[in-house]
Amino acid sequence: MLAIKPIADSPSAALAAAAEFAPYLRRVAERRPDIATRLAQARPGAVIDASVQALSALTTDDPSLVMPALRDAKAATHLAIAAGDLSRALSLADVTGAISAFADLAVNRALKSAFAQHDLAEDGLFIIALGKMGAMELNYSSDIDVAAFYDPEVFDGGRRSPGDAAARIVRDMVRVLEERTAEGYVFRTDLRLRPDPRSTPLAVSTRMAELYYESVGQNWERMVWIKARACAGDMGAAEDFVGRLQPFVWRRHLDYWAIGDIHAIKRQINAHNGHAALDEPDADVKLGHGGIREIEFFVQTQQLILGGRNEGLRQSETLAGLSMLQDAGVVSAEHAETLAAAYDVLRGVEHRIQMLNDEQTHQLPSDPEARASVAALCGAQDLSSFDRAVRETRRAVHEIYAALFEEEERRVQATGNLVFTGVDDDPGTVATLARFGFDDPPAVIETIRQWHRGRTPAASTARGRELLTALIPDLLRVIGETGEADSVFRRFAVFFEGLRSGVQTLSMLLAEPKLMADLIETLALAPRLATTLGRRPDLLEPLLDGSRAEPLNIAPDTPFETAMDNARRHHREQTFLIGHRLLRGGLTASEAGLEWSDLADEAIEVMAVAAEAETGRRFGAAPGPWAVCAMGRLGGREMTAGSDLDLMVIYDTSGETDGQTWFTRFTQRLISGLSAPTGEGELYEVDMRLRPSGRAGPVAVRLSAFDRYHREEAWTWEHMALTRLRPVAGDAALSAAVEGVARRTLSEPRDPAALRADVLDMRQRLARERPSAGLWDLKLSPGGLIDIEFMVQHALLASSRPEALQPSTRAALNWLGEIGVMTDGEVASLMGPLRLMQRLQQVLRLAVGDEFNPDETSAALKRRLAVAADQADFEGVEAALRSAKERVADIRCKKIGPLTTEP
């Protein structure tokens, strides 16, 4: 292990010798030659004391006088401490204690000056020292971590509110310490360890702070407050406040997840490739493997776990805490001795790194000449022996540290730095995220940091945050493996931030790694599911056992609103499972269409029965039978995710009975049952426009009126729609009668020229009113699905046969080929494009809805589309789609005619 040796026999000689290697010390010594003279006559401690006493005797609070006095005292103190350290006349505790004591004095003088500027008293406002300053362990060029608080019931802001006045005082205090003048600066001051620093003022009210720590305080903040110490201002109020936070810091009973969170923090802080590895000479002696942070964390984690029950472990100083852990039998004497010696060595190296240029850095220079200067300041004989000794010291620390939680150590070796604590972006974490494939690591870090601050319901509880901490490493790794890390993370954020509670969902994802991977892959493929899953995380549960739900059964006496909620819960789960199987290749496009349609049939049947019971309860029994008939995609059993329902309600009554009013009420309840939102969500949008007379006609149509309308009044397009009629609920005999009307209507002979003219006119009108959105408009663009449907329906009407009732487009094509209305070549030329576009449409409707922009879509979705299209890549998909549309449009031009934009 490295040993720090004196570089000269006396402090004054050491200071003179250091001038060759440390430019900062040389510059200060040249500016203050009197310090070297005094060091030749007195011990460093006496010189430090004299400098401090002179500053303490300052009788003015005028910033213009306080600022130069502070900087003068700092220069003298820095030189004396460096001289004592380099000559080894001062121990590590002497060095860090002297720096920290001077910091206390500087903060007090700066605060008093700020109070004087505002003519206010110190009552109720105070400064808490945190981190190394709180533990009296500041390094040579350390920032000081402090937090400012005020009691709004005690602190008098004068003409301003207490909060405004406190913030102004703290701002002025920081200026006195930080502002660079001709004499330099005193301390860089970091106030970001206060509660929620991005949204709170520089000084935080004690009431708000206590509420914050009680509700969303994190385990890393508990570690910060281990070292908390009253520093300046109203010391009585400060000490009382620190005392009130002790239950937050020291929990008497730690449950499993709290311990797991502490372990996860340890895993996060460790470094892998983010800092220099053990064999590299330009190591970060604080944050790297085997560095100071590992020793501190070794002590602090065990203090947090055990200190709630053992008050003797509640030590702010690192070495004192290590000693108490040894006394308690938690750490062996051998390990305690090794870590204590290494701590002394590494802090000494840290100080000498900072003596070079007064920079807040802990990294050994990569330049051999600069690193040789550090070695010389450490009293090393040559650079190679120094590098070897530093490496051996760090290796000894890391071996002990790694053994603390061996499993976590193995995991961090596989992942890397993942630190989301504190307020700065950890460079190692940025590097790890970049290695995972993230293009914007700071955005990811900030998002997760806000989650940890309880900014979303799922992380609003301590357990939720602890589970999140444990989940994050594997989560980010899996997200990175998608190849679309940033976009998939944003989708996960939508999912996570939509959760009303996080404990159950996070526990499930943590316990089931396959489920987490499944979730991430689903989000990569289908961004629209992120919002759905965020609102309904219970949808993930059926994926665990892969079971199929039982058919939905609702008792006839079930209240209508209850039936609506039951149907929506069942539908929600089944919709997700069908979509999940489709995305993962467990269903073909045609199979998915059948399952979506079966689910819609089930919902219609259940809600129709419920609507009949509700209408009957209020207005008496139905005056006759009824049937609900599907049209359009549902009629053809070609539903996709998010398809609406084209429905028609037909009834019949005996004799002169008029059932219009009753069945209108029944239909209105059915529509509400299928489309009205409830606390359980929605089912479908319902479209009744294909009924006789469309919007102008009644919502429920009597059988005789339905028959008469199609014999006497219906337009050609309504007969085209009739080819897709399919009864889905209600009376079987009436359903058969409705089909009979449809078959008779479709059997009527038609003038071929007039029929073709009508169909072409409708297709051209549709092209004008709803122009194509481009290649990926699978339905409406020339050569799209609408062209195939128009050609098929035209051919069905032209056949004038009762078998023309063919709801399925594929079945209709096959039948038209069998009877010779279409040639085998035409059927084949249409069937291939139909299959291709239906496959693509099924995936796209599920993944992104109606809008698809290839330039903005993920690589994962493009790969899934290639699989759906039987192509090697997405470019092949677009080529195949373009070719298919050209074939379809060419046939349509021959069969029906061109659009206005086509030759």
mmCIF file of N, CA, C and O in Angstrom, residues 222-255:
data_model
loop_
_atom_site.group_PDB
_atom_site.id
_atom_site.type_symbol
_atom_site.label_atom_id
_atom_site.label_comp_id
_atom_site.label_asym_id
_atom_site.label_seq_id
_atom_site.Cartn_x
_atom_site.Cartn_y
_atom_site.Cartn_z
ATOM 1 N N ARG A 222 -30.898 10.347 3.115
ATOM 2 C CA ARG A 222 -30.608 9.891 4.478
ATOM 3 C C ARG A 222 -29.104 9.777 4.679
ATOM 4 O O ARG A 222 -28.568 10.146 5.736
ATOM 5 N N MET A 223 -28.405 9.286 3.649
ATOM 6 C CA MET A 223 -26.953 9.185 3.750
ATOM 7 C C MET A 223 -26.319 10.570 3.859
ATOM 8 O O MET A 223 -25.352 10.763 4.592
ATOM 9 N N VAL A 224 -26.868 11.540 3.121
ATOM 10 C CA VAL A 224 -26.365 12.919 3.212
ATOM 11 C C VAL A 224 -26.505 13.437 4.635
ATOM 12 O O VAL A 224 -25.591 14.077 5.186
ATOM 13 N N TRP A 225 -27.676 13.155 5.242
ATOM 14 C CA TRP A 225 -27.958 13.724 6.558
ATOM 15 C C TRP A 225 -27.264 12.990 7.696
ATOM 16 O O TRP A 225 -27.310 13.441 8.842
ATOM 17 N N ILE A 226 -26.600 11.887 7.415
ATOM 18 C CA ILE A 226 -25.746 11.270 8.442
ATOM 19 C C ILE A 226 -24.696 12.277 8.896
ATOM 20 O O ILE A 226 -24.317 12.332 10.066
ATOM 21 N N LYS A 227 -24.235 13.089 7.962
ATOM 22 C CA LYS A 227 -23.133 14.013 8.242
ATOM 23 C C LYS A 227 -23.622 15.428 8.554
ATOM 24 O O LYS A 227 -22.819 16.360 8.611
ATOM 25 N N ALA A 228 -24.925 15.615 8.732
ATOM 26 C CA ALA A 228 -25.462 16.959 8.936
ATOM 27 C C ALA A 228 -24.991 17.554 10.260
ATOM 28 O O ALA A 228 -24.897 16.872 11.280
ATOM 29 N N ARG A 229 -24.727 18.873 10.225
ATOM 30 C CA ARG A 229 -24.235 19.562 11.421
ATOM 31 C C ARG A 229 -24.643 21.031 11.344
ATOM 32 O O ARG A 229 -24.545 21.668 10.295
ATOM 33 N N ALA A 230 -25.129 21.562 12.485
ATOM 34 C CA ALA A 230 -25.429 22.988 12.549
ATOM 35 C C ALA A 230 -24.155 23.770 12.314
ATOM 36 O O ALA A 230 -23.104 23.477 12.905
ATOM 37 N N CYS A 231 -24.226 24.791 11.460
ATOM 38 C CA CYS A 231 -23.000 25.454 11.013
ATOM 39 C C CYS A 231 -23.012 26.948 11.298
ATOM 40 O O CYS A 231 -22.025 27.510 11.764
ATOM 41 N N ALA A 232 -24.109 27.634 10.992
ATOM 42 C CA ALA A 232 -24.119 29.086 11.115
ATOM 43 C C ALA A 232 -25.546 29.573 11.286
ATOM 44 O O ALA A 232 -26.507 28.854 11.021
ATOM 45 N N GLY A 233 -25.674 30.823 11.719
ATOM 46 C CA GLY A 233 -26.990 31.411 11.903
ATOM 47 C C GLY A 233 -27.536 31.097 13.283
ATOM 48 O O GLY A 233 -26.803 31.037 14.276
ATOM 49 N N ASP A 234 -28.830 30.870 13.374
ATOM 50 C CA ASP A 234 -29.503 30.558 14.637
ATOM 51 C C ASP A 234 -29.162 29.115 15.016
ATOM 52 O O ASP A 234 -29.847 28.170 14.617
ATOM 53 N N MET A 235 -28.095 28.942 15.805
ATOM 54 C CA MET A 235 -27.586 27.598 16.082
ATOM 55 C C MET A 235 -28.566 26.761 16.887
ATOM 56 O O MET A 235 -28.665 25.545 16.696
ATOM 57 N N GLY A 236 -29.312 27.398 17.784
ATOM 58 C CA GLY A 236 -30.295 26.643 18.546
ATOM 59 C C GLY A 236 -31.367 26.070 17.646
ATOM 60 O O GLY A 236 -31.738 24.884 17.754
ATOM 61 N N ALA A 237 -31.897 26.886 16.723
ATOM 62 C CA ALA A 237 -32.909 26.413 15.782
ATOM 63 C C ALA A 237 -32.325 25.349 14.860
ATOM 64 O O ALA A 237 -33.009 24.367 14.510
ATOM 65 N N ALA A 238 -31.057 25.526 14.475
ATOM 66 C CA ALA A 238 -30.409 24.561 13.584
ATOM 67 C C ALA A 238 -30.271 23.197 14.256
ATOM 68 O O ALA A 238 -30.580 22.159 13.667
ATOM 69 N N GLU A 239 -29.793 23.193 15.483
ATOM 70 C CA GLU A 239 -29.618 21.924 16.193
ATOM 71 C C GLU A 239 -30.950 21.243 16.465
ATOM 72 O O GLU A 239 -31.071 20.016 16.395
ATOM 73 N N ASP A 240 -31.972 22.060 16.742
ATOM 74 C CA ASP A 240 -33.304 21.493 16.951
ATOM 75 C C ASP A 240 -33.821 20.854 15.664
ATOM 76 O O ASP A 240 -34.423 19.774 15.687
ATOM 77 N N PHE A 241 -33.576 21.509 14.532
ATOM 78 C CA PHE A 241 -34.031 20.980 13.244
ATOM 79 C C PHE A 241 -33.314 19.674 12.915
ATOM 80 O O PHE A 241 -33.939 18.699 12.481
ATOM 81 N N VAL A 242 -32.004 19.634 13.116
ATOM 82 C CA VAL A 242 -31.252 18.395 12.870
ATOM 83 C C VAL A 242 -31.791 17.277 13.753
ATOM 84 O O VAL A 242 -31.940 16.129 13.322
ATOM 85 N N GLY A 243 -32.129 17.593 14.982
ATOM 86 C CA GLY A 243 -32.682 16.594 15.887
ATOM 87 C C GLY A 243 -34.024 16.064 15.409
ATOM 88 O O GLY A 243 -34.302 14.859 15.516
ATOM 89 N N ARG A 244 -34.862 16.950 14.866
ATOM 90 C CA ARG A 244 -36.181 16.510 14.405
ATOM 91 C C ARG A 244 -36.085 15.608 13.186
ATOM 92 O O ARG A 244 -37.006 14.832 12.914
ATOM 93 N N LEU A 245 -34.984 15.688 12.446
ATOM 94 C CA LEU A 245 -34.824 14.834 11.267
ATOM 95 C C LEU A 245 -34.186 13.482 11.584
ATOM 96 O O LEU A 245 -34.035 12.647 10.689
ATOM 97 N N GLN A 246 -33.824 13.254 12.821
ATOM 98 C CA GLN A 246 -33.182 11.981 13.161
ATOM 99 C C GLN A 246 -34.053 10.764 12.843
ATOM 100 O O GLN A 246 -33.546 9.753 12.348
ATOM 101 N N PRO A 247 -35.361 10.807 13.092
ATOM 102 C CA PRO A 247 -36.179 9.638 12.708
ATOM 103 C C PRO A 247 -36.177 9.363 11.205
ATOM 104 O O PRO A 247 -36.349 8.220 10.794
ATOM 105 N N PHE A 248 -36.004 10.407 10.402
ATOM 106 C CA PHE A 248 -35.895 10.189 8.957
ATOM 107 C C PHE A 248 -34.583 9.485 8.613
ATOM 108 O O PHE A 248 -34.550 8.589 7.776
ATOM 109 N N VAL A 249 -33.506 9.888 9.270
ATOM 110 C CA VAL A 249 -32.193 9.315 8.964
ATOM 111 C C VAL A 249 -32.063 7.904 9.530
ATOM 112 O O VAL A 249 -31.638 6.973 8.847
ATOM 113 N N TRP A 250 -32.452 7.758 10.775
ATOM 114 C CA TRP A 250 -32.219 6.499 11.482
ATOM 115 C C TRP A 250 -33.556 5.793 11.731
ATOM 116 O O TRP A 250 -34.298 6.164 12.610
ATOM 117 N N ARG A 251 -33.841 4.790 10.920
ATOM 118 C CA ARG A 251 -35.079 4.030 11.061
ATOM 119 C C ARG A 251 -34.815 2.816 11.953
ATOM 120 O O ARG A 251 -33.922 2.020 11.678
ATOM 121 N N ARG A 252 -35.631 2.702 12.953
ATOM 122 C CA ARG A 252 -35.407 1.600 13.893
ATOM 123 C C ARG A 252 -35.674 0.247 13.238
ATOM 124 O O ARG A 252 -35.000 -0.735 13.500
ATOM 125 N N HIS A 253 -36.670 0.213 12.373
ATOM 126 C CA HIS A 253 -37.001 -1.051 11.711
ATOM 127 C C HIS A 253 -36.919 -0.839 10.207
ATOM 128 O O HIS A 253 -37.683 -0.069 9.648
ATOM 129 N N LEU A 254 -35.975 -1.521 9.571
ATOM 130 C CA LEU A 254 -35.830 -1.430 8.119
ATOM 131 C C LEU A 254 -36.465 -2.656 7.484
ATOM 132 O O LEU A 254 -36.098 -3.787 7.807
ATOM 133 N N ASP A 255 -37.421 -2.443 6.580
ATOM 134 C CA ASP A 255 -38.016 -3.585 5.908
ATOM 135 C C ASP A 255 -37.130 -4.002 4.740
ATOM 136 O O ASP A 255 -36.168 -3.336 4.378
#
